Amino acid sequence: MDKYEKLEKVGEGTYGKVYKAMEKASGKLVALKKTRLEMDEEGIPPTALREISLLQMLSHSLYVVRLLCVEHVLQSTDSISPSPAVSPSPKSNLYLVFEYLDTDLKKFIDSHRKGQNPRPLDPSLIQRFMFQLCKGVAHCHSHGVLHRDLKPQNLLLDKDKGILKIADLGLGRAFTVPLKSYTHEIVTLWYRAPEVLLGSTHYSTGVDIWSVGCIFAEMVRRQALFPGDSEFQQLLHIFRLLGTPTEHQWPGVTSLRDWHVYPKWEPQNLARSVPSLSPEGVDLLSQMLKYDPAERISAKSALDHPYFDSLDKSQF
Ligand code: AMP
């Protein structure tokens, strides 16, 4: 890791700390992500290797954070095993080196909500960000990859250029999504699709579209649409706004593993939750938040939705 000069910690992800660093040879800024890789005698788990090559492949999209390289650092055994009684097993770390972006969507929304100058996000910027988000998600889905943990924290932004890129991709599988992060911070449920909350094991691309819908609404509102603090509360937040789902709307819902009997709420008017959003925007949002995952709009079709008609798409 001598090639890099660590500058400062820029974030804490689910899997570990993220540092801003400079590549000494080029002066380029990078983000260093240390993964806590459990190594066994066999070396790097093949699942992790597969995941990393997938990441590398997907990061060829402009809307996915570019993985520049992977550094495998083996710590010498004497420095970590002071007691001779403990059998020395070499500790290893994988560092993922990504291109550096100056902020993420969570920090960006926060800066518009709090502080000196609270103000809405510019509607045309929301439209730009949504288009790039759908492009990135469509790219992943076309390669058969689900993100499964899309949230504002892992959408990175180049504020000056108005560019949005998806981060934290794919790590979900080799490193399995935990309930608590490594610092015991609760993993957010706010963007989790109802089929996942209800214990479905055969979920698909619709889980990412649900998250994209929640993120869309949050950019407009500057606050989360469904801020649940437990899986149960998360479902209630969703049901109170969209109505308690029925077999008619979502065939099979009452047979899902964690389905219970819930209060029967009627659907509310979605437009009222996103008052400043155009009717086309509300229509796109409603198609992203369909209960039946099979009815949810795909990322690819979303790109052709009338909400994006006023966008100059040639620049993307
Ligand atoms: P993640 O584990 O990807 O969710 O990262 C946690 C936080 O670290 C993010 O919310 C960002 O603030 C920051 N971060 C991650 N990757 C980068 C990057 N490539 N450039 C700048 N900041 C990053």
Short mmCIF file of C-alpha atoms and ligand atoms in Angstrom, two decimals:
data_model
loop_
_atom_site.label_atom_id
_atom_site.label_comp_id
_atom_site.label_asym_id
_atom_site.label_seq_id
_atom_site.Cartn_x
_atom_site.Cartn_y
_atom_site.Cartn_z
CA MET A 1 0.00 0.00 0.00
CA ASP A 2 3.08 2.26 -0.18
CA LYS A 3 1.84 3.42 -3.56
CA TYR A 4 -0.90 5.42 -1.83
CA GLU A 5 -0.89 8.22 0.67
CA LYS A 6 -3.91 7.94 2.93
CA LEU A 7 -5.49 11.37 3.36
CA GLU A 8 -8.66 11.10 5.44
CA LYS A 9 -11.55 8.84 6.24
CA VAL A 10 -14.48 9.72 3.99
CA GLY A 11 -17.03 7.19 5.04
CA GLU A 12 -17.96 4.02 6.78
CA GLY A 13 -19.61 1.43 4.66
CA THR A 14 -21.28 -1.75 5.69
CA TYR A 15 -18.03 -3.64 5.26
CA GLY A 16 -15.41 -1.24 6.51
CA LYS A 17 -13.87 2.18 6.38
CA VAL A 18 -13.38 4.12 3.20
CA TYR A 19 -10.37 6.43 2.88
CA LYS A 20 -9.56 9.19 0.49
CA ALA A 21 -6.01 8.65 -0.73
CA MET A 22 -3.61 9.88 -3.34
CA GLU A 23 -1.82 7.62 -5.73
CA LYS A 24 1.71 8.92 -5.30
CA ALA A 25 2.91 8.23 -8.85
CA SER A 26 0.10 10.06 -10.62
CA GLY A 27 -1.23 12.43 -7.95
CA LYS A 28 -4.69 11.02 -8.67
CA LEU A 29 -7.26 10.84 -5.90
CA VAL A 30 -8.67 7.41 -5.14
CA ALA A 31 -10.99 5.84 -2.59
CA LEU A 32 -9.48 2.92 -0.67
CA LYS A 33 -11.89 0.40 0.68
CA LYS A 34 -10.55 -2.20 3.04
CA THR A 35 -12.66 -5.34 3.06
CA ARG A 36 -12.44 -7.54 6.09
CA LEU A 37 -11.83 -10.69 4.20
CA GLU A 38 -11.99 -13.87 6.18
CA MET A 39 -9.17 -15.95 4.77
CA ASP A 40 -8.82 -19.65 5.30
CA GLU A 41 -5.96 -21.98 4.43
CA GLU A 42 -7.22 -22.04 0.88
CA GLY A 43 -6.60 -18.34 0.40
CA ILE A 44 -9.08 -15.84 -0.96
CA PRO A 45 -12.56 -17.40 -1.10
CA PRO A 46 -13.60 -18.06 -4.70
CA THR A 47 -16.92 -16.29 -4.06
CA ALA A 48 -14.99 -13.10 -3.28
CA LEU A 49 -12.84 -13.49 -6.38
CA ARG A 50 -15.91 -13.98 -8.52
CA GLU A 51 -17.49 -10.94 -6.95
CA ILE A 52 -14.46 -8.79 -7.61
CA SER A 53 -14.23 -9.77 -11.24
CA LEU A 54 -17.91 -8.99 -11.59
CA LEU A 55 -17.33 -5.59 -10.02
CA GLN A 56 -14.48 -4.97 -12.41
CA MET A 57 -16.65 -5.92 -15.37
CA LEU A 58 -19.62 -3.77 -14.29
CA SER A 59 -17.48 -0.79 -13.49
CA HIS A 60 -16.98 -0.24 -17.21
CA SER A 61 -20.28 1.63 -17.14
CA LEU A 62 -20.02 5.40 -16.73
CA TYR A 63 -22.72 5.14 -14.05
CA VAL A 64 -20.94 2.63 -11.85
CA VAL A 65 -17.95 3.69 -9.74
CA ARG A 66 -14.80 2.54 -11.48
CA LEU A 67 -12.79 -0.13 -9.70
CA LEU A 68 -9.22 0.78 -10.56
CA CYS A 69 -7.40 -2.09 -8.95
CA VAL A 70 -7.33 -4.57 -6.13
CA GLU A 71 -4.46 -4.84 -3.65
CA HIS A 72 -4.01 -7.98 -1.63
CA VAL A 73 -2.00 -7.25 1.48
CA LEU A 74 -0.66 -10.12 3.55
CA GLN A 75 0.35 -9.10 7.04
CA SER A 76 3.43 -10.81 8.41
CA THR A 77 2.44 -13.37 11.02
CA ASP A 78 4.94 -12.24 13.72
CA SER A 79 3.41 -8.79 13.91
CA ILE A 80 -0.06 -10.09 14.64
CA SER A 81 0.56 -13.18 16.71
CA PRO A 82 2.44 -12.09 19.81
CA SER A 83 1.66 -15.23 21.74
CA PRO A 84 3.47 -18.33 20.49
CA ALA A 85 0.62 -20.39 21.92
CA VAL A 86 -1.72 -19.05 19.26
CA SER A 87 -1.22 -20.80 15.97
CA PRO A 88 -0.12 -18.15 13.51
CA SER A 89 -2.51 -17.79 10.61
CA PRO A 90 -1.59 -15.12 8.10
CA LYS A 91 -4.03 -12.25 8.22
CA SER A 92 -4.85 -10.74 4.90
CA ASN A 93 -6.69 -7.76 3.68
CA LEU A 94 -8.07 -6.89 0.32
CA TYR A 95 -8.10 -3.24 -0.58
CA LEU A 96 -10.38 -2.19 -3.38
CA VAL A 97 -9.14 0.94 -5.10
CA PHE A 98 -11.89 3.06 -6.67
CA GLU A 99 -11.97 6.35 -8.52
CA TYR A 100 -12.70 9.14 -6.04
CA LEU A 101 -15.91 11.16 -6.14
CA ASP A 102 -16.43 14.21 -4.00
CA THR A 103 -19.69 13.39 -2.26
CA ASP A 104 -22.61 11.01 -1.98
CA LEU A 105 -26.34 11.56 -2.40
CA LYS A 106 -27.04 11.30 1.33
CA LYS A 107 -24.59 14.10 2.16
CA PHE A 108 -25.96 16.10 -0.79
CA ILE A 109 -29.59 15.79 0.34
CA ASP A 110 -28.56 16.58 3.94
CA SER A 111 -26.82 19.76 2.76
CA HIS A 112 -30.10 20.86 1.14
CA ARG A 113 -32.14 20.09 4.24
CA LYS A 114 -29.97 21.41 7.04
CA GLY A 115 -27.40 24.11 7.58
CA GLN A 116 -27.13 27.67 6.32
CA ASN A 117 -29.15 27.39 3.19
CA PRO A 118 -31.95 24.80 3.21
CA ARG A 119 -33.49 24.57 -0.26
CA PRO A 120 -35.13 22.00 -2.54
CA LEU A 121 -33.00 20.08 -5.00
CA ASP A 122 -33.29 21.52 -8.49
CA PRO A 123 -35.97 19.45 -10.32
CA SER A 124 -33.80 19.20 -13.42
CA LEU A 125 -30.92 17.89 -11.30
CA ILE A 126 -33.23 15.26 -9.78
CA GLN A 127 -34.18 14.27 -13.32
CA ARG A 128 -30.50 14.00 -14.36
CA PHE A 129 -29.63 11.94 -11.31
CA MET A 130 -32.63 9.65 -11.82
CA PHE A 131 -31.71 9.06 -15.45
CA GLN A 132 -28.15 8.11 -14.57
CA LEU A 133 -29.34 5.93 -11.70
CA CYS A 134 -31.71 4.06 -14.02
CA LYS A 135 -28.91 3.72 -16.60
CA GLY A 136 -26.54 2.26 -14.03
CA VAL A 137 -29.17 -0.11 -12.66
CA ALA A 138 -30.19 -1.16 -16.20
CA HIS A 139 -26.53 -1.91 -16.92
CA CYS A 140 -26.20 -4.13 -13.83
CA HIS A 141 -29.48 -5.91 -14.53
CA SER A 142 -28.51 -6.55 -18.14
CA HIS A 143 -25.49 -8.43 -16.76
CA GLY A 144 -27.69 -10.42 -14.39
CA VAL A 145 -26.47 -8.60 -11.31
CA LEU A 146 -28.70 -7.22 -8.55
CA HIS A 147 -27.35 -4.48 -6.32
CA ARG A 148 -29.70 -5.31 -3.43
CA ASP A 149 -28.64 -2.42 -1.22
CA LEU A 150 -29.22 0.75 -3.21
CA LYS A 151 -29.46 3.80 -0.93
CA PRO A 152 -28.39 7.44 -1.07
CA GLN A 153 -25.13 6.67 0.80
CA ASN A 154 -23.85 4.51 -2.00
CA LEU A 155 -24.76 6.78 -4.85
CA LEU A 156 -21.68 8.90 -5.37
CA LEU A 157 -21.78 12.30 -6.99
CA ASP A 158 -19.56 14.58 -8.93
CA LYS A 159 -21.44 17.74 -7.98
CA ASP A 160 -19.80 20.05 -10.48
CA LYS A 161 -20.46 17.82 -13.45
CA GLY A 162 -23.86 16.60 -12.21
CA ILE A 163 -22.73 12.97 -12.47
CA LEU A 164 -24.12 10.12 -10.36
CA LYS A 165 -22.48 6.72 -10.03
CA ILE A 166 -23.51 3.56 -8.23
CA ALA A 167 -21.10 2.24 -5.58
CA ASP A 168 -20.91 -0.71 -3.24
CA LEU A 169 -21.97 -3.05 -5.97
CA GLY A 170 -22.04 -6.76 -5.72
CA LEU A 171 -20.27 -6.88 -2.38
CA GLY A 172 -23.64 -8.05 -1.17
CA ARG A 173 -22.98 -11.59 -2.24
CA ALA A 174 -19.42 -12.58 -1.48
CA PHE A 175 -19.55 -10.68 1.77
CA THR A 176 -23.27 -11.28 2.53
CA VAL A 177 -25.45 -8.38 3.65
CA PRO A 178 -25.35 -8.29 7.45
CA LEU A 179 -28.04 -6.86 9.72
CA LYS A 180 -25.52 -4.70 11.52
CA SER A 181 -22.48 -3.09 9.94
CA TYR A 182 -19.00 -3.86 11.28
CA THR A 183 -19.32 -0.86 13.63
CA HIS A 184 -22.69 -2.21 14.86
CA GLU A 185 -24.52 0.55 13.08
CA ILE A 186 -27.97 -0.70 12.05
CA VAL A 187 -28.18 -1.40 8.36
CA THR A 188 -30.91 0.77 6.91
CA LEU A 189 -34.20 -0.85 5.90
CA TRP A 190 -35.70 2.26 4.35
CA TYR A 191 -35.07 1.20 0.76
CA ARG A 192 -35.92 -2.47 1.17
CA ALA A 193 -38.63 -3.91 -1.09
CA PRO A 194 -41.74 -5.38 0.53
CA GLU A 195 -41.09 -8.86 -0.90
CA VAL A 196 -37.70 -8.92 0.85
CA LEU A 197 -39.26 -7.66 4.10
CA LEU A 198 -41.90 -10.38 3.81
CA GLY A 199 -39.27 -13.08 3.53
CA SER A 200 -39.41 -13.90 -0.18
CA THR A 201 -36.30 -15.78 -1.24
CA HIS A 202 -36.95 -15.65 -4.97
CA TYR A 203 -36.71 -11.95 -5.45
CA SER A 204 -35.31 -10.30 -8.55
CA THR A 205 -34.52 -7.00 -10.28
CA GLY A 206 -37.68 -5.47 -8.78
CA VAL A 207 -35.90 -5.10 -5.43
CA ASP A 208 -33.53 -2.54 -6.94
CA ILE A 209 -36.36 -0.69 -8.69
CA TRP A 210 -38.19 -0.37 -5.36
CA SER A 211 -35.06 1.20 -3.87
CA VAL A 212 -34.74 3.55 -6.85
CA GLY A 213 -38.35 4.66 -6.27
CA CYS A 214 -37.64 5.36 -2.57
CA ILE A 215 -34.53 7.34 -3.52
CA PHE A 216 -36.48 9.32 -6.17
CA ALA A 217 -39.09 10.33 -3.57
CA GLU A 218 -36.36 11.19 -1.06
CA MET A 219 -34.62 13.57 -3.48
CA VAL A 220 -37.93 15.39 -3.97
CA ARG A 221 -38.90 15.43 -0.27
CA ARG A 222 -35.42 15.78 1.24
CA GLN A 223 -36.53 13.18 3.71
CA ALA A 224 -37.01 9.45 3.51
CA LEU A 225 -40.33 8.15 2.21
CA PHE A 226 -40.44 5.06 4.47
CA PRO A 227 -38.18 5.60 7.51
CA GLY A 228 -38.80 2.36 9.40
CA ASP A 229 -36.64 1.32 12.33
CA SER A 230 -37.48 -2.39 12.32
CA GLU A 231 -38.60 -4.77 9.61
CA PHE A 232 -42.15 -4.69 11.00
CA GLN A 233 -42.25 -0.88 11.23
CA GLN A 234 -40.81 -0.69 7.74
CA LEU A 235 -43.73 -2.69 6.36
CA LEU A 236 -46.24 -0.56 8.28
CA HIS A 237 -44.74 2.62 6.81
CA ILE A 238 -45.22 1.18 3.32
CA PHE A 239 -48.72 -0.16 3.99
CA ARG A 240 -49.93 3.13 5.51
CA LEU A 241 -49.04 5.02 2.33
CA LEU A 242 -49.69 2.46 -0.40
CA GLY A 243 -52.47 0.54 1.34
CA THR A 244 -52.19 -2.94 2.83
CA PRO A 245 -51.52 -5.22 -0.16
CA THR A 246 -54.19 -7.69 -1.20
CA GLU A 247 -54.05 -10.98 -3.13
CA HIS A 248 -55.83 -9.17 -5.94
CA GLN A 249 -53.07 -6.55 -6.26
CA TRP A 250 -50.23 -8.89 -5.55
CA PRO A 251 -51.00 -12.56 -6.16
CA GLY A 252 -49.18 -14.76 -3.65
CA VAL A 253 -48.47 -12.06 -1.08
CA THR A 254 -50.36 -13.78 1.74
CA SER A 255 -48.31 -16.97 1.21
CA LEU A 256 -44.95 -15.26 1.71
CA ARG A 257 -42.97 -16.58 4.69
CA ASP A 258 -43.32 -13.59 6.97
CA TRP A 259 -46.83 -12.52 6.03
CA HIS A 260 -49.12 -11.82 9.00
CA VAL A 261 -52.52 -10.27 9.37
CA TYR A 262 -52.07 -6.51 9.27
CA PRO A 263 -54.44 -3.61 9.75
CA LYS A 264 -56.21 -2.93 6.44
CA TRP A 265 -55.13 0.50 5.30
CA GLU A 266 -56.46 2.13 2.14
CA PRO A 267 -53.97 3.49 -0.41
CA GLN A 268 -53.24 7.21 -0.02
CA ASN A 269 -52.63 9.67 -2.83
CA LEU A 270 -48.93 9.25 -3.63
CA ALA A 271 -48.72 12.73 -5.19
CA ARG A 272 -49.31 14.25 -1.75
CA SER A 273 -46.11 12.69 -0.44
CA VAL A 274 -44.08 14.35 -3.20
CA PRO A 275 -45.88 17.69 -3.60
CA SER A 276 -43.35 19.36 -5.88
CA LEU A 277 -43.03 16.47 -8.32
CA SER A 278 -44.54 16.78 -11.81
CA PRO A 279 -47.44 14.44 -12.77
CA GLU A 280 -45.05 12.46 -15.05
CA GLY A 281 -42.67 12.08 -12.13
CA VAL A 282 -45.48 10.85 -9.87
CA ASP A 283 -46.48 8.35 -12.56
CA LEU A 284 -42.93 6.98 -12.85
CA LEU A 285 -42.67 6.80 -9.05
CA SER A 286 -45.95 4.90 -8.81
CA GLN A 287 -44.67 2.37 -11.37
CA MET A 288 -41.51 1.85 -9.32
CA LEU A 289 -43.49 1.32 -6.14
CA LYS A 290 -45.93 -1.32 -7.45
CA TYR A 291 -46.50 -4.05 -4.91
CA ASP A 292 -46.34 -6.93 -7.36
CA PRO A 293 -42.64 -7.09 -8.37
CA ALA A 294 -43.71 -8.42 -11.79
CA GLU A 295 -45.65 -5.19 -12.40
CA ARG A 296 -42.83 -2.87 -11.37
CA ILE A 297 -41.28 -0.95 -14.26
CA SER A 298 -37.85 -2.18 -15.38
CA ALA A 299 -34.83 0.12 -15.27
CA LYS A 300 -34.58 -0.06 -19.05
CA SER A 301 -38.24 0.91 -19.61
CA ALA A 302 -37.93 3.67 -17.02
CA LEU A 303 -35.41 5.37 -19.32
CA ASP A 304 -38.18 5.78 -21.93
CA HIS A 305 -40.77 7.08 -19.46
CA PRO A 306 -42.32 10.50 -20.30
CA TYR A 307 -40.74 11.90 -17.09
CA PHE A 308 -37.45 11.98 -19.01
CA ASP A 309 -38.90 13.50 -22.21
CA SER A 310 -37.69 16.99 -21.31
CA LEU A 311 -34.14 15.76 -20.65
CA ASP A 312 -31.42 16.12 -23.26
CA LYS A 313 -30.46 12.44 -23.32
CA SER A 314 -27.69 12.86 -25.88
CA GLN A 315 -25.31 13.94 -23.11
CA PHE A 316 -25.50 10.56 -21.39
P1 AMP B 1 -19.91 2.40 0.84
O1 AMP B 1 -19.31 1.30 1.65
O2 AMP B 1 -19.61 2.27 -0.61
O3 AMP B 1 -21.37 2.64 1.13
O4 AMP B 1 -19.14 3.72 1.28
C1 AMP B 1 -19.37 4.39 2.48
C2 AMP B 1 -19.15 5.87 2.25
O5 AMP B 1 -17.80 6.12 1.83
C3 AMP B 1 -20.03 6.43 1.12
O6 AMP B 1 -21.29 6.83 1.62
C4 AMP B 1 -19.21 7.60 0.63
O7 AMP B 1 -19.43 8.75 1.42
C5 AMP B 1 -17.78 7.13 0.84
N1 AMP B 1 -17.24 6.57 -0.43
C6 AMP B 1 -17.34 5.31 -0.87
N2 AMP B 1 -16.76 5.14 -2.07
C7 AMP B 1 -16.27 6.34 -2.42
C8 AMP B 1 -15.57 6.86 -3.57
N3 AMP B 1 -15.25 6.08 -4.61
N4 AMP B 1 -15.24 8.17 -3.59
C9 AMP B 1 -15.57 8.96 -2.54
N5 AMP B 1 -16.23 8.56 -1.44
C10 AMP B 1 -16.58 7.27 -1.36
#
